[in-house]
mmCIF file of C-alpha atoms in Angstrom:
data_model
loop_
_atom_site.group_PDB
_atom_site.id
_atom_site.type_symbol
_atom_site.label_atom_id
_atom_site.label_comp_id
_atom_site.label_asym_id
_atom_site.label_seq_id
_atom_site.Cartn_x
_atom_site.Cartn_y
_atom_site.Cartn_z
ATOM 1 C CA ASP A 691 0.000 0.000 0.000
ATOM 2 C CA GLY A 692 2.898 2.373 -0.609
ATOM 3 C CA ARG A 693 4.252 2.048 2.929
ATOM 4 C CA CYS A 694 7.635 0.965 4.207
ATOM 5 C CA ILE A 695 7.584 -2.409 5.974
ATOM 6 C CA CYS A 696 10.404 -3.375 8.325
ATOM 7 C CA THR A 697 11.140 -6.097 10.854
ATOM 8 C CA VAL A 698 12.903 -5.406 14.141
ATOM 9 C CA VAL A 699 14.266 -8.299 16.200
ATOM 10 C CA ALA A 700 16.113 -7.614 19.450
ATOM 11 C CA PRO A 701 17.361 -10.073 22.078
ATOM 12 C CA GLU A 702 16.898 -9.721 25.803
ATOM 13 C CA GLN A 703 19.651 -7.678 27.454
ATOM 14 C CA SER A 704 20.839 -10.679 29.441
ATOM 15 C CA LEU A 705 21.401 -12.576 26.194
ATOM 16 C CA CYS A 706 23.482 -9.860 24.534
ATOM 17 C CA SER A 707 27.063 -10.656 25.499
ATOM 18 C CA ARG A 708 30.181 -11.416 23.504
ATOM 19 C CA ASP A 709 32.462 -12.181 26.459
ATOM 20 C CA ALA A 710 32.580 -15.924 25.808
ATOM 21 C CA LYS A 711 33.316 -15.509 22.093
ATOM 22 C CA SER A 712 36.024 -12.916 22.682
ATOM 23 C CA ARG A 713 37.650 -15.039 25.360
ATOM 24 C CA GLN A 714 37.528 -18.067 23.078
ATOM 25 C CA LEU A 715 39.077 -16.059 20.251
ATOM 26 C CA ARG A 716 41.866 -14.776 22.498
ATOM 27 C CA GLN A 717 42.650 -18.311 23.664
ATOM 28 C CA LEU A 718 42.706 -19.548 20.076
ATOM 29 C CA LEU A 719 45.009 -16.719 19.019
ATOM 30 C CA GLU A 720 47.379 -17.465 21.918
ATOM 31 C CA LYS A 721 47.490 -21.126 20.903
ATOM 32 C CA VAL A 722 48.338 -20.174 17.321
ATOM 33 C CA GLN A 723 51.075 -17.833 18.527
ATOM 34 C CA ASN A 724 52.507 -20.566 20.750
ATOM 35 C CA MET A 725 52.434 -22.994 17.843
ATOM 36 C CA SER A 726 54.187 -20.444 15.650
ATOM 37 C CA GLN A 727 56.965 -20.019 18.205
ATOM 38 C CA SER A 728 57.349 -23.781 18.589
ATOM 39 C CA ILE A 729 57.509 -24.255 14.843
ATOM 40 C CA GLU A 730 60.078 -21.474 14.582
ATOM 41 C CA VAL A 731 62.285 -23.220 17.122
ATOM 42 C CA LEU A 732 61.760 -26.540 15.346
ATOM 43 C CA ASN A 733 62.588 -24.921 12.035
ATOM 44 C CA LEU A 734 65.878 -23.506 13.327
ATOM 45 C CA ARG A 735 66.838 -26.850 14.787
ATOM 46 C CA THR A 736 65.830 -28.572 11.561
ATOM 47 C CA GLN A 737 67.948 -26.226 9.477
ATOM 48 C CA ARG A 738 70.927 -26.832 11.753
ATOM 49 C CA ASP A 739 70.500 -30.592 11.684
ATOM 50 C CA PHE A 740 69.889 -30.462 7.980
ATOM 51 C CA GLN A 741 73.320 -28.927 7.460
ATOM 52 C CA TYR A 742 74.820 -31.814 9.399
ATOM 53 C CA VAL A 743 72.958 -34.310 7.265
ATOM 54 C CA ILE A 744 74.056 -32.596 4.063
ATOM 55 C CA LYS A 745 77.640 -32.708 5.269
ATOM 56 C CA MET A 746 77.225 -36.396 6.096
ATOM 57 C CA GLU A 747 75.682 -36.972 2.684
ATOM 58 C CA ASN A 748 78.698 -35.414 1.005
ATOM 59 C CA GLN A 749 81.009 -37.567 3.092
ATOM 60 C CA MET A 750 79.004 -40.630 2.165
ATOM 61 C CA LYS A 751 79.110 -39.772 -1.506
ATOM 62 C CA GLY A 752 82.872 -39.324 -1.294
ATOM 63 C CA LEU A 753 83.169 -42.601 0.495
ATOM 64 C CA ARG A 754 81.088 -44.366 -2.161
ATOM 65 C CA THR A 755 83.390 -42.915 -4.861
ATOM 66 C CA LYS A 756 86.439 -44.078 -3.000
ATOM 67 C CA PHE A 757 84.871 -47.477 -2.529
ATOM 68 C CA ARG A 758 84.292 -47.802 -6.264
ATOM 69 C CA GLN A 759 87.936 -46.916 -6.879
ATOM 70 C CA VAL A 760 89.062 -49.494 -4.371
ATOM 71 C CA ASP A 761 86.686 -52.034 -5.797
ATOM 72 C CA ASP A 762 88.182 -51.466 -9.251
ATOM 73 C CA ASP A 763 91.736 -51.946 -8.031
ATOM 74 C CA ARG A 764 91.441 -54.659 -5.410
ATOM 75 C CA LYS A 765 94.952 -55.921 -6.011
ATOM 76 C CA SER A 766 96.527 -52.698 -4.666
ATOM 77 C CA ILE A 767 94.679 -52.872 -1.359
ATOM 78 C CA MET A 768 95.110 -55.439 1.325
ATOM 79 C CA ALA A 769 92.104 -57.649 1.955
ATOM 80 C CA LYS A 770 91.754 -56.499 5.586
ATOM 81 C CA ASN A 771 91.550 -52.795 4.772
ATOM 82 C CA PHE A 772 89.069 -53.525 2.023
ATOM 83 C CA GLN A 773 86.761 -55.346 4.413
ATOM 84 C CA GLU A 774 86.891 -52.489 6.972
ATOM 85 C CA LEU A 775 86.043 -49.976 4.276
ATOM 86 C CA LYS A 776 83.137 -52.079 3.101
ATOM 87 C CA ASP A 777 81.783 -52.376 6.643
ATOM 88 C CA LYS A 778 81.778 -48.592 7.060
ATOM 89 C CA MET A 779 79.980 -48.258 3.788
ATOM 90 C CA ASP A 780 77.319 -50.692 4.937
ATOM 91 C CA GLU A 781 76.801 -48.622 8.077
ATOM 92 C CA LEU A 782 76.201 -45.486 6.016
ATOM 93 C CA LYS A 783 73.749 -47.038 3.543
ATOM 94 C CA PRO A 784 70.672 -46.775 5.902
ATOM 95 C CA LEU A 785 71.212 -43.017 6.090
ATOM 96 C CA ILE A 786 70.154 -42.569 2.475
ATOM 97 C CA PRO A 787 66.360 -43.166 2.981
ATOM 98 C CA VAL A 788 66.540 -41.278 6.280
ATOM 99 C CA LEU A 789 67.981 -38.316 4.455
ATOM 100 C CA GLU A 790 65.241 -38.420 1.817
ATOM 101 C CA GLN A 791 62.509 -38.524 4.512
ATOM 102 C CA TYR A 792 64.251 -35.720 6.363
ATOM 103 C CA LYS A 793 64.117 -33.565 3.263
ATOM 104 C CA MET A 794 60.373 -34.239 2.914
ATOM 105 C CA ASP A 795 59.747 -33.425 6.594
ATOM 106 C CA ALA A 796 61.672 -30.198 6.280
ATOM 107 C CA ALA A 797 59.536 -29.161 3.299
ATOM 108 C CA LEU A 798 56.331 -30.079 5.188
ATOM 109 C CA ILE A 799 57.384 -28.030 8.208
ATOM 110 C CA SER A 800 58.036 -25.026 5.979
ATOM 111 C CA GLN A 801 54.573 -25.384 4.444
ATOM 112 C CA PHE A 802 52.975 -25.766 7.886
ATOM 113 C CA LYS A 803 54.788 -22.687 9.110
ATOM 114 C CA GLU A 804 53.427 -20.650 6.185
ATOM 115 C CA GLU A 805 49.856 -21.832 6.841
ATOM 116 C CA ILE A 806 50.113 -20.920 10.527
ATOM 117 C CA ARG A 807 51.446 -17.483 9.574
ATOM 118 C CA ASN A 808 48.429 -16.914 7.287
ATOM 119 C CA LEU A 809 45.978 -18.136 9.966
ATOM 120 C CA SER A 810 47.567 -15.866 12.541
ATOM 121 C CA VAL A 811 47.076 -12.870 10.257
ATOM 122 C CA VAL A 812 43.386 -13.750 9.771
ATOM 123 C CA LEU A 813 42.757 -14.228 13.500
ATOM 124 C CA THR A 814 44.529 -10.980 14.323
ATOM 125 C CA GLY A 815 42.255 -9.193 11.869
ATOM 126 C CA ILE A 816 39.163 -10.765 13.456
ATOM 127 C CA GLN A 817 40.297 -9.759 16.925
ATOM 128 C CA GLU A 818 40.923 -6.201 15.779
ATOM 129 C CA GLU A 819 37.449 -6.110 14.241
ATOM 130 C CA LEU A 820 35.778 -7.411 17.408
ATOM 131 C CA GLY A 821 37.906 -5.189 19.560
ATOM 132 C CA ALA A 822 36.823 -2.033 17.799
ATOM 133 C CA TYR A 823 34.623 -1.335 20.819
ATOM 134 C CA ASP A 824 35.411 -2.370 24.331
ATOM 135 C CA TYR A 825 32.714 -4.296 26.175
ATOM 136 C CA ASP A 826 31.462 -1.402 28.307
ATOM 137 C CA GLU A 827 31.003 0.817 25.274
ATOM 138 C CA LEU A 828 29.290 -1.971 23.372
ATOM 139 C CA TYR A 829 26.962 -2.707 26.295
ATOM 140 C CA GLN A 830 25.991 0.976 26.518
ATOM 141 C CA ARG A 831 25.178 0.905 22.811
ATOM 142 C CA VAL A 832 22.952 -2.122 23.421
ATOM 143 C CA LEU A 833 21.122 -0.272 26.209
ATOM 144 C CA ARG A 834 20.598 2.767 23.990
ATOM 145 C CA LEU A 835 19.324 0.598 21.143
ATOM 146 C CA ASP A 836 17.000 -1.224 23.536
ATOM 147 C CA THR A 837 15.590 2.107 24.703
ATOM 148 C CA ARG A 838 15.052 3.204 21.122
ATOM 149 C CA LEU A 839 13.418 -0.134 20.305
ATOM 150 C CA ARG A 840 10.957 0.172 23.185
ATOM 151 C CA SER A 841 10.214 3.741 22.128
ATOM 152 C CA CYS A 842 9.529 2.447 18.629
ATOM 153 C CA MET A 843 7.301 -0.313 19.997
ATOM 154 C CA GLY A 844 5.354 2.342 21.866
ATOM 155 C CA LYS A 845 4.414 3.870 18.505
ATOM 156 C CA LEU A 846 3.126 0.596 17.111
ATOM 157 C CA THR A 847 -0.552 0.497 16.410
ATOM 158 C CA CYS A 848 -2.457 -2.723 16.876
ATOM 159 C CA GLY A 849 -1.369 -5.399 14.464
ATOM 160 C CA LYS A 850 -2.744 -8.428 12.715
ATOM 161 C CA LEU A 851 -1.424 -11.874 13.613
ATOM 162 C CA MET A 852 0.881 -13.173 10.869
ATOM 163 C CA LYS A 853 2.957 -15.973 12.410
ATOM 164 C CA ILE A 854 3.485 -17.997 15.590
ATOM 165 C CA THR A 855 6.961 -19.360 16.379
ATOM 166 C CA GLY A 856 8.368 -21.504 19.157
ATOM 167 C CA PRO A 857 7.561 -22.726 21.641
ATOM 168 C CA VAL A 858 10.201 -22.083 24.276
ATOM 169 C CA THR A 859 9.777 -24.487 27.187
ATOM 170 C CA ILE A 860 10.083 -22.590 30.469
ATOM 171 C CA LYS A 861 9.337 -25.416 32.890
ATOM 172 C CA THR A 862 7.910 -28.925 33.158
ATOM 173 C CA SER A 863 5.620 -29.328 36.167
ATOM 174 C CA GLY A 864 2.136 -30.091 37.397
ATOM 175 C CA THR A 865 -0.610 -32.174 35.850
ATOM 176 C CA ARG A 866 -1.651 -32.273 32.185
ATOM 177 C CA PHE A 867 -3.956 -29.279 32.726
ATOM 178 C CA GLY A 868 -3.364 -25.907 34.355
ATOM 179 C CA ALA A 869 -2.625 -22.220 33.916
ATOM 180 C CA TRP A 870 0.329 -19.914 34.440
ATOM 181 C CA MET A 871 0.588 -16.222 33.732
ATOM 182 C CA THR A 872 2.180 -12.828 34.302
ATOM 183 C CA ASP A 873 0.440 -9.469 34.642
ATOM 184 C CA PRO A 874 0.344 -7.559 31.310
ATOM 185 C CA LEU A 875 -0.141 -4.262 33.188
ATOM 186 C CA ALA A 876 2.781 -4.776 35.581
ATOM 187 C CA THR A 877 5.839 -2.522 35.378
ATOM 188 C CA THR A 878 8.935 -3.744 33.574
ATOM 189 C CA ARG A 879 10.607 -4.447 36.934
ATOM 190 C CA ASN A 880 7.701 -6.583 38.098
ATOM 191 C CA ASN A 881 8.040 -10.067 36.625
ATOM 192 C CA ARG A 882 5.939 -12.073 39.065
ATOM 193 C CA VAL A 883 4.540 -15.387 37.850
ATOM 194 C CA TRP A 884 1.316 -17.039 39.060
ATOM 195 C CA TYR A 885 0.703 -20.764 38.832
ATOM 196 C CA MET A 886 -2.610 -22.648 39.057
ATOM 197 C CA ASP A 887 -2.348 -26.424 38.624
ATOM 198 C CA SER A 888 -5.344 -28.498 37.438
ATOM 199 C CA TYR A 889 -8.672 -27.372 35.984
ATOM 200 C CA THR A 890 -10.989 -28.032 38.937
ATOM 201 C CA ASN A 891 -11.361 -28.780 42.635
ATOM 202 C CA SER A 892 -8.553 -26.465 43.739
ATOM 203 C CA LYS A 893 -8.165 -23.066 45.413
ATOM 204 C CA ILE A 894 -4.348 -22.799 45.703
ATOM 205 C CA VAL A 895 -2.461 -20.161 43.701
ATOM 206 C CA ARG A 896 1.340 -20.004 43.898
ATOM 207 C CA GLU A 897 3.259 -16.804 43.283
ATOM 208 C CA TYR A 898 6.908 -16.493 42.183
ATOM 209 C CA LYS A 899 8.855 -13.219 42.237
ATOM 210 C CA THR A 900 10.644 -13.851 38.952
ATOM 211 C CA THR A 901 10.698 -16.289 36.083
ATOM 212 C CA ASP A 902 13.983 -17.663 37.424
ATOM 213 C CA ASP A 903 12.287 -18.380 40.764
ATOM 214 C CA PHE A 904 9.467 -20.062 38.882
ATOM 215 C CA VAL A 905 11.913 -22.292 37.015
ATOM 216 C CA THR A 906 13.778 -23.248 40.201
ATOM 217 C CA GLY A 907 10.573 -23.647 42.247
ATOM 218 C CA VAL A 908 11.168 -20.838 44.766
ATOM 219 C CA VAL A 909 7.636 -19.863 45.864
ATOM 220 C CA SER A 910 7.300 -16.364 47.323
ATOM 221 C CA ARG A 911 3.645 -16.550 48.385
ATOM 222 C CA THR A 912 0.740 -18.990 48.375
ATOM 223 C CA TYR A 913 -2.879 -17.835 48.178
ATOM 224 C CA SER A 914 -5.978 -19.823 49.125
ATOM 225 C CA LEU A 915 -8.918 -18.496 47.121
ATOM 226 C CA PRO A 916 -12.362 -18.163 48.734
ATOM 227 C CA PHE A 917 -13.931 -20.207 45.889
ATOM 228 C CA LYS A 918 -12.657 -23.083 43.787
ATOM 229 C CA TRP A 919 -12.039 -22.377 40.139
ATOM 230 C CA GLU A 920 -13.317 -24.095 37.019
ATOM 231 C CA GLY A 921 -11.298 -24.492 33.808
ATOM 232 C CA THR A 922 -7.854 -23.077 33.047
ATOM 233 C CA ASN A 923 -8.780 -19.779 31.414
ATOM 234 C CA HIS A 924 -7.837 -17.345 34.172
ATOM 235 C CA ILE A 925 -5.832 -14.125 33.950
ATOM 236 C CA VAL A 926 -3.974 -11.757 36.249
ATOM 237 C CA TYR A 927 -4.706 -8.162 35.295
ATOM 238 C CA ASN A 928 -3.511 -5.060 37.141
ATOM 239 C CA GLY A 929 -2.739 -6.999 40.319
ATOM 240 C CA SER A 930 -5.968 -9.031 40.511
ATOM 241 C CA LEU A 931 -6.909 -12.556 39.507
ATOM 242 C CA TYR A 932 -9.995 -13.086 37.331
ATOM 243 C CA TYR A 933 -11.398 -16.615 37.195
ATOM 244 C CA ASN A 934 -14.557 -18.673 36.669
ATOM 245 C CA LYS A 935 -16.158 -19.777 39.923
ATOM 246 C CA TYR A 936 -16.672 -23.553 40.244
ATOM 247 C CA GLN A 937 -19.980 -24.915 38.886
ATOM 248 C CA SER A 938 -21.288 -21.492 37.879
ATOM 249 C CA ASN A 939 -21.115 -18.839 35.177
ATOM 250 C CA ILE A 940 -19.814 -16.318 37.719
ATOM 251 C CA ILE A 941 -16.556 -14.415 37.145
ATOM 252 C CA VAL A 942 -14.624 -13.581 40.330
ATOM 253 C CA LYS A 943 -12.133 -10.735 40.768
ATOM 254 C CA TYR A 944 -9.663 -11.498 43.581
ATOM 255 C CA SER A 945 -7.077 -8.992 44.838
ATOM 256 C CA PHE A 946 -3.657 -10.444 45.632
ATOM 257 C CA GLU A 947 -2.790 -7.330 47.634
ATOM 258 C CA THR A 948 -5.744 -7.474 50.040
ATOM 259 C CA GLY A 949 -6.575 -11.172 49.775
ATOM 260 C CA THR A 950 -10.251 -10.367 49.241
ATOM 261 C CA VAL A 951 -12.871 -10.631 46.496
ATOM 262 C CA LEU A 952 -13.332 -7.201 44.930
ATOM 263 C CA ALA A 953 -16.169 -8.144 42.579
ATOM 264 C CA GLN A 954 -18.098 -11.082 41.154
ATOM 265 C CA ARG A 955 -20.727 -11.165 38.443
ATOM 266 C CA ALA A 956 -22.681 -13.801 36.502
ATOM 267 C CA LEU A 957 -22.452 -13.903 32.718
ATOM 268 C CA GLU A 958 -26.054 -13.948 31.550
ATOM 269 C CA PHE A 959 -27.016 -17.153 29.705
ATOM 270 C CA ALA A 960 -23.367 -18.346 29.582
ATOM 271 C CA GLY A 961 -22.948 -22.111 29.576
ATOM 272 C CA PHE A 962 -20.713 -23.633 32.255
ATOM 273 C CA HIS A 963 -19.448 -26.939 33.706
ATOM 274 C CA ASN A 964 -18.765 -28.582 30.320
ATOM 275 C CA MET A 965 -21.915 -27.319 28.629
ATOM 276 C CA TYR A 966 -19.879 -25.487 25.963
ATOM 277 C CA PRO A 967 -16.209 -26.235 26.596
ATOM 278 C CA TYR A 968 -13.285 -26.173 24.197
ATOM 279 C CA THR A 969 -12.523 -29.436 22.372
ATOM 280 C CA TRP A 970 -10.466 -30.811 25.269
ATOM 281 C CA GLY A 971 -13.255 -30.372 27.857
ATOM 282 C CA GLY A 972 -11.983 -29.514 31.338
ATOM 283 C CA TYR A 973 -14.843 -27.128 32.229
ATOM 284 C CA SER A 974 -13.319 -24.645 29.769
ATOM 285 C CA ASP A 975 -16.681 -23.019 29.024
ATOM 286 C CA ILE A 976 -15.753 -19.475 30.116
ATOM 287 C CA ASP A 977 -12.461 -17.931 28.992
ATOM 288 C CA VAL A 978 -11.351 -14.632 30.553
ATOM 289 C CA MET A 979 -8.660 -12.820 28.561
ATOM 290 C CA ALA A 980 -7.029 -9.431 28.001
ATOM 291 C CA ASP A 981 -5.235 -7.610 25.202
ATOM 292 C CA GLU A 982 -4.113 -4.098 24.259
ATOM 293 C CA LEU A 983 -7.720 -2.861 24.288
ATOM 294 C CA GLY A 984 -8.850 -4.188 27.653
ATOM 295 C CA MET A 985 -10.539 -7.231 29.164
ATOM 296 C CA TRP A 986 -12.711 -9.775 27.392
ATOM 297 C CA VAL A 987 -14.615 -12.956 28.087
ATOM 298 C CA VAL A 988 -15.369 -15.690 25.547
ATOM 299 C CA TYR A 989 -18.190 -18.190 26.095
ATOM 300 C CA ALA A 990 -21.285 -19.679 24.425
ATOM 301 C CA THR A 991 -25.024 -19.575 25.043
ATOM 302 C CA ASN A 992 -28.095 -21.535 24.075
ATOM 303 C CA GLN A 993 -29.485 -18.355 22.543
ATOM 304 C CA ASN A 994 -26.536 -18.290 20.127
ATOM 305 C CA ALA A 995 -26.866 -22.024 19.359
ATOM 306 C CA GLY A 996 -23.691 -22.890 21.246
ATOM 307 C CA ASN A 997 -21.583 -20.613 19.074
ATOM 308 C CA VAL A 998 -18.825 -18.368 20.410
ATOM 309 C CA VAL A 999 -19.890 -15.135 22.102
ATOM 310 C CA ILE A 1000 -17.408 -12.302 22.782
ATOM 311 C CA SER A 1001 -18.046 -9.727 25.478
ATOM 312 C CA GLN A 1002 -15.847 -6.810 26.510
ATOM 313 C CA ILE A 1003 -16.108 -6.249 30.266
ATOM 314 C CA ASP A 1004 -15.158 -3.562 32.766
ATOM 315 C CA PRO A 1005 -12.161 -4.778 34.806
ATOM 316 C CA ASP A 1006 -13.428 -3.021 37.928
ATOM 317 C CA THR A 1007 -17.115 -3.959 37.994
ATOM 318 C CA LEU A 1008 -17.095 -6.956 35.582
ATOM 319 C CA GLN A 1009 -20.066 -5.375 33.836
ATOM 320 C CA VAL A 1010 -20.496 -6.307 30.168
ATOM 321 C CA LEU A 1011 -19.815 -3.283 27.970
ATOM 322 C CA LYS A 1012 -20.507 -4.736 24.523
ATOM 323 C CA THR A 1013 -21.155 -8.175 23.006
ATOM 324 C CA TRP A 1014 -20.485 -9.787 19.615
ATOM 325 C CA TYR A 1015 -22.101 -13.007 18.404
ATOM 326 C CA THR A 1016 -20.153 -15.289 16.065
ATOM 327 C CA GLU A 1017 -21.183 -18.359 14.076
ATOM 328 C CA TYR A 1018 -18.241 -20.509 15.178
ATOM 329 C CA SER A 1019 -19.155 -23.465 17.390
ATOM 330 C CA LYS A 1020 -17.528 -23.235 20.818
ATOM 331 C CA ARG A 1021 -17.215 -27.010 21.037
ATOM 332 C CA ASN A 1022 -15.191 -27.039 17.806
ATOM 333 C CA ALA A 1023 -12.663 -24.539 19.120
ATOM 334 C CA GLY A 1024 -9.376 -25.883 20.495
ATOM 335 C CA GLU A 1025 -8.449 -22.645 22.299
ATOM 336 C CA SER A 1026 -8.749 -18.923 21.648
ATOM 337 C CA PHE A 1027 -7.032 -15.634 22.474
ATOM 338 C CA MET A 1028 -7.498 -11.921 21.799
ATOM 339 C CA ILE A 1029 -4.945 -9.648 20.108
ATOM 340 C CA CYS A 1030 -5.843 -6.018 19.440
ATOM 341 C CA GLY A 1031 -9.574 -6.653 19.566
ATOM 342 C CA THR A 1032 -9.504 -9.663 17.263
ATOM 343 C CA LEU A 1033 -10.390 -13.122 18.563
ATOM 344 C CA TYR A 1034 -8.216 -15.897 17.142
ATOM 345 C CA ILE A 1035 -9.507 -19.481 17.425
ATOM 346 C CA THR A 1036 -7.510 -22.679 16.963
ATOM 347 C CA ASN A 1037 -9.121 -25.680 15.305
ATOM 348 C CA SER A 1038 -7.760 -28.223 17.800
ATOM 349 C CA HIS A 1039 -5.866 -28.737 21.050
ATOM 350 C CA LEU A 1040 -3.912 -31.702 19.624
ATOM 351 C CA SER A 1041 -1.053 -32.186 17.131
ATOM 352 C CA GLY A 1042 -1.522 -30.358 13.847
ATOM 353 C CA ALA A 1043 -3.425 -27.513 15.487
ATOM 354 C CA LYS A 1044 -3.446 -24.141 13.763
ATOM 355 C CA VAL A 1045 -5.132 -20.771 14.128
ATOM 356 C CA TYR A 1046 -8.108 -21.257 11.870
ATOM 357 C CA TYR A 1047 -10.611 -18.447 12.481
ATOM 358 C CA ALA A 1048 -10.384 -14.732 13.292
ATOM 359 C CA TYR A 1049 -13.213 -12.424 14.348
ATOM 360 C CA SER A 1050 -12.634 -8.654 14.413
ATOM 361 C CA THR A 1051 -14.666 -6.770 17.000
ATOM 362 C CA LYS A 1052 -13.713 -3.546 15.215
ATOM 363 C CA THR A 1053 -15.503 -4.467 11.987
ATOM 364 C CA SER A 1054 -17.767 -7.270 13.301
ATOM 365 C CA THR A 1055 -16.488 -9.503 10.506
ATOM 366 C CA TYR A 1056 -14.698 -12.824 10.414
ATOM 367 C CA GLU A 1057 -12.295 -14.692 8.142
ATOM 368 C CA TYR A 1058 -10.828 -18.170 7.926
ATOM 369 C CA ILE A 1059 -7.045 -18.131 8.195
ATOM 370 C CA ASP A 1060 -4.257 -20.692 8.286
ATOM 371 C CA ILE A 1061 -1.499 -19.972 10.844
ATOM 372 C CA PRO A 1062 0.175 -23.188 12.032
ATOM 373 C CA PHE A 1063 2.092 -23.504 15.278
ATOM 374 C CA HIS A 1064 4.147 -26.279 16.841
ATOM 375 C CA ASN A 1065 2.152 -28.237 19.438
ATOM 376 C CA GLN A 1066 5.329 -29.756 20.868
ATOM 377 C CA TYR A 1067 3.780 -31.771 23.694
ATOM 378 C CA PHE A 1068 0.567 -32.710 21.841
ATOM 379 C CA HIS A 1069 -2.117 -31.363 24.221
ATOM 380 C CA ILE A 1070 -2.800 -27.669 24.887
ATOM 381 C CA SER A 1071 -5.176 -26.838 27.733
ATOM 382 C CA MET A 1072 -4.429 -23.120 28.076
ATOM 383 C CA LEU A 1073 -3.412 -20.481 25.518
ATOM 384 C CA ASP A 1074 -3.430 -16.773 26.444
ATOM 385 C CA TYR A 1075 -1.921 -13.648 24.891
ATOM 386 C CA ASN A 1076 0.155 -11.286 27.029
ATOM 387 C CA ALA A 1077 0.183 -7.793 25.542
ATOM 388 C CA ARG A 1078 3.208 -6.627 27.538
ATOM 389 C CA GLU A 1079 5.364 -9.536 26.400
ATOM 390 C CA ARG A 1080 3.686 -9.763 22.968
ATOM 391 C CA ALA A 1081 3.701 -13.539 23.424
ATOM 392 C CA LEU A 1082 1.357 -16.485 23.968
ATOM 393 C CA TYR A 1083 1.514 -18.310 27.294
ATOM 394 C CA ALA A 1084 0.500 -21.969 27.071
ATOM 395 C CA TRP A 1085 0.095 -25.048 29.257
ATOM 396 C CA ASN A 1086 1.095 -27.955 27.015
ATOM 397 C CA ASN A 1087 0.594 -31.362 28.615
ATOM 398 C CA GLY A 1088 2.368 -30.505 31.891
ATOM 399 C CA HIS A 1089 4.854 -28.130 30.229
ATOM 400 C CA GLN A 1090 4.733 -24.354 30.654
ATOM 401 C CA VAL A 1091 5.753 -22.840 27.312
ATOM 402 C CA ILE A 1092 5.799 -19.507 25.486
ATOM 403 C CA PHE A 1093 5.100 -18.866 21.798
ATOM 404 C CA ASN A 1094 6.350 -15.741 20.031
ATOM 405 C CA VAL A 1095 3.952 -13.945 17.733
ATOM 406 C CA THR A 1096 4.629 -11.852 14.650
ATOM 407 C CA LEU A 1097 2.151 -9.031 14.087
ATOM 408 C CA PHE A 1098 1.707 -6.851 11.033
ATOM 409 C CA HIS A 1099 2.010 -3.267 12.257
ATOM 410 C CA VAL A 1100 1.546 0.112 10.657
ATOM 411 C CA ILE A 1101 3.917 2.636 12.280
ATOM 412 C CA LYS A 1102 2.673 6.201 12.114
ATOM 413 C CA THR A 1103 5.478 8.736 11.759
ATOM 414 C CA GLU A 1104 5.552 12.507 11.857
ATOM 415 C CA ASP A 1105 5.714 12.543 8.056
ATOM 416 C CA ASP A 1106 2.351 10.815 7.758
ATOM 417 C CA SER A 1107 -0.443 13.163 6.774
#
């Protein structure tokens, strides 16, 4: 459409380090230099010994000439002296092949020395190239680029899902079904993780201060909810947990800070307790989710013939603000998630699953799409988008994994009219 399209990929700061490579290069260069010195010493010794061998070769040649003369005039030499001369000649004969091999070795060493000299020049050039910036200066450049990248990301308008890559396995724990999440509205310094194992008959939520603590199993706090949950489609949003109350169509808002229920509200006509679950069952009738535009809930009703219903809700009061009715059967949906006001539905929770259907709440239209993703552990029971991380959190058969998403963005610049 006459616009510039670009792709920006940046690693996490903790991953941006060249220390190991530089150290490895320095060690390799030192080894080459040591080899060069050793070869130089060997070469000098070889040249010296080679002179001795050449001198011995000349002596041997002279001796062979003299022997031929003696052999031609045997009568002038006594038999005893002749035999002694012949014995000496026999002793020198084995030196001939040794000399030939020595010449070949000397040539090989010279060739090896030249190759090492060339390699040393190449490695020195590489080191000079890498050493153009010292580490501190390079790290500061990374920080500045990261700041610019985040500033650029702040200008991104909502995008359309183009690709899903991964997953990256964060941890293997729990049962086949469960949920784990971070808060999309938390500050960049707040990386707490919440963990809810199983899809029913539980009230225990575990909190971890960081992802590293989550991986190593260091629990910072444990919460006992006032009501059991149903399904795995919970979210943490702005410091509170939103979940479906057991055996009901009620959404509960629970504050981690105060340990109390701040609000609860029934979704009118919403099916629950495996009336309209996702394909894998697990009481996954009601799915609470959030994206860049706010909080949503996905469910199905008898009035809409069991098809997917989308409602945007107020995070404070849980009141429904607006509702959209689709024609996609909830029972045929593997999982779903919202990105920028568009609901994306997968066609299965098993191997071969792909994002198959997209419904835009902006235009109230839908389309069938084909975006595959790798279902590494064969059974997905939770799939939620995190707008802060721009990633999909998933519970995949007892594995907590993250998928990266690629969105098509239009960046508005000051030059745009």
